[in-house]
């Protein structure tokens, strides 16, 4: 609720069956986790006993862990460990990252990064399953099976996106000293239904199709992860006009954005990929302020949460 009133998060929602299943175990003793082999480990869960899991991370001592079951029915165990931030390369290199719809993230270096989507066959299968779900009677066995199959497909899509976010954020943190991204809080204001402050192109982009929510989400996660991995090296930029400003001459005109992909300056005829041009503008905006991860300390916030970097650093 403090986050909601602080306007950084949406209103808390109810826990949902099959979607938010799990529990957390605290006060873990060193002997409660043991490694069986290179790939397998075991954890002692109260009232349950030893439970095996797939050892997928380097060994680290954790004081608490979470056991969850996702919508696709997969069980996970996550140990709470605060990872070391990724060291800056020290080259002074600055990169601008612009988000888009067809291109998930455009870098000022010209690289265009795309979140791997579901394959065509997978999309077709998803649609078919969703139609079947709509016809199935509530509470029936068939409905449950269909639901599970849909959840497995969605999980695959989500896993791919998550993997992409992790790899991309690590890559950015390793290669660049400063990472300039658009400030989502400002974007949210300028891109509201009424707001025509931004280029009309941008608003269209935002509303483009059913991917909108997913992309916004993925983008937020990418920014968050870069902040986690490179604290104090992320620069938040007011995104207004970044898509209509010419990076070569600074001329601002929405007519310069010719299409989804093409930027052609009406003043100097400078030509670039529209998203790359925007990324370069983000990179070159100087008055950006380095923002601490997740907006720093929350006084009076809930205390029974898992360790977070900022909270621990302050103490
Ligand atoms: Zn120009």
PDB file of C-alpha atoms in Angstrom, residues 9 26 43 57 88 94 109 120 122 132 134 136 151 165-166 168 174 190 192 198 203 234-235:
ATOM      1  CA  UNK A   9       3.085   0.718  -8.090  1.00  0.00           C
ATOM      2  CA  UNK A  26      13.419 -17.916   7.139  1.00  0.00           C
ATOM      3  CA  UNK A  43      17.063 -28.354   0.998  1.00  0.00           C
ATOM      4  CA  UNK A  57      23.470 -21.018  -9.504  1.00  0.00           C
ATOM      5  CA  UNK A  88      31.756  -0.824 -14.650  1.00  0.00           C
ATOM      6  CA  UNK A  94      27.613   5.905 -22.346  1.00  0.00           C
ATOM      7  CA  UNK A 109      25.268   1.940 -30.861  1.00  0.00           C
ATOM      8  CA  UNK A 120       3.968 -18.943 -35.218  1.00  0.00           C
ATOM      9  CA  UNK A 122       2.985 -21.786 -30.773  1.00  0.00           C
ATOM     10  CA  UNK A 132     -11.356 -24.423 -26.468  1.00  0.00           C
ATOM     11  CA  UNK A 134     -14.053 -20.528 -23.892  1.00  0.00           C
ATOM     12  CA  UNK A 136     -15.379 -25.654 -21.847  1.00  0.00           C
ATOM     13  CA  UNK A 151      -0.333 -21.827 -18.698  1.00  0.00           C
ATOM     14  CA  UNK A 165      15.943  -9.342 -19.845  1.00  0.00           C
ATOM     15  CA  UNK A 166      18.630 -10.982 -17.712  1.00  0.00           C
ATOM     16  CA  UNK A 168      20.495  -7.926 -21.940  1.00  0.00           C
ATOM     17  CA  UNK A 174      29.284  -4.970 -18.453  1.00  0.00           C
ATOM     18  CA  UNK A 190       3.089  12.187 -21.334  1.00  0.00           C
ATOM     19  CA  UNK A 192      -1.730   9.145 -21.258  1.00  0.00           C
ATOM     20  CA  UNK A 198       4.497  13.394 -27.236  1.00  0.00           C
ATOM     21  CA  UNK A 203       1.090   7.161 -28.871  1.00  0.00           C
ATOM     22  CA  UNK A 234      21.606   4.344 -14.690  1.00  0.00           C
ATOM     23  CA  UNK A 235      20.552   7.732 -15.947  1.00  0.00           C
TER      24      UNK A 235
END
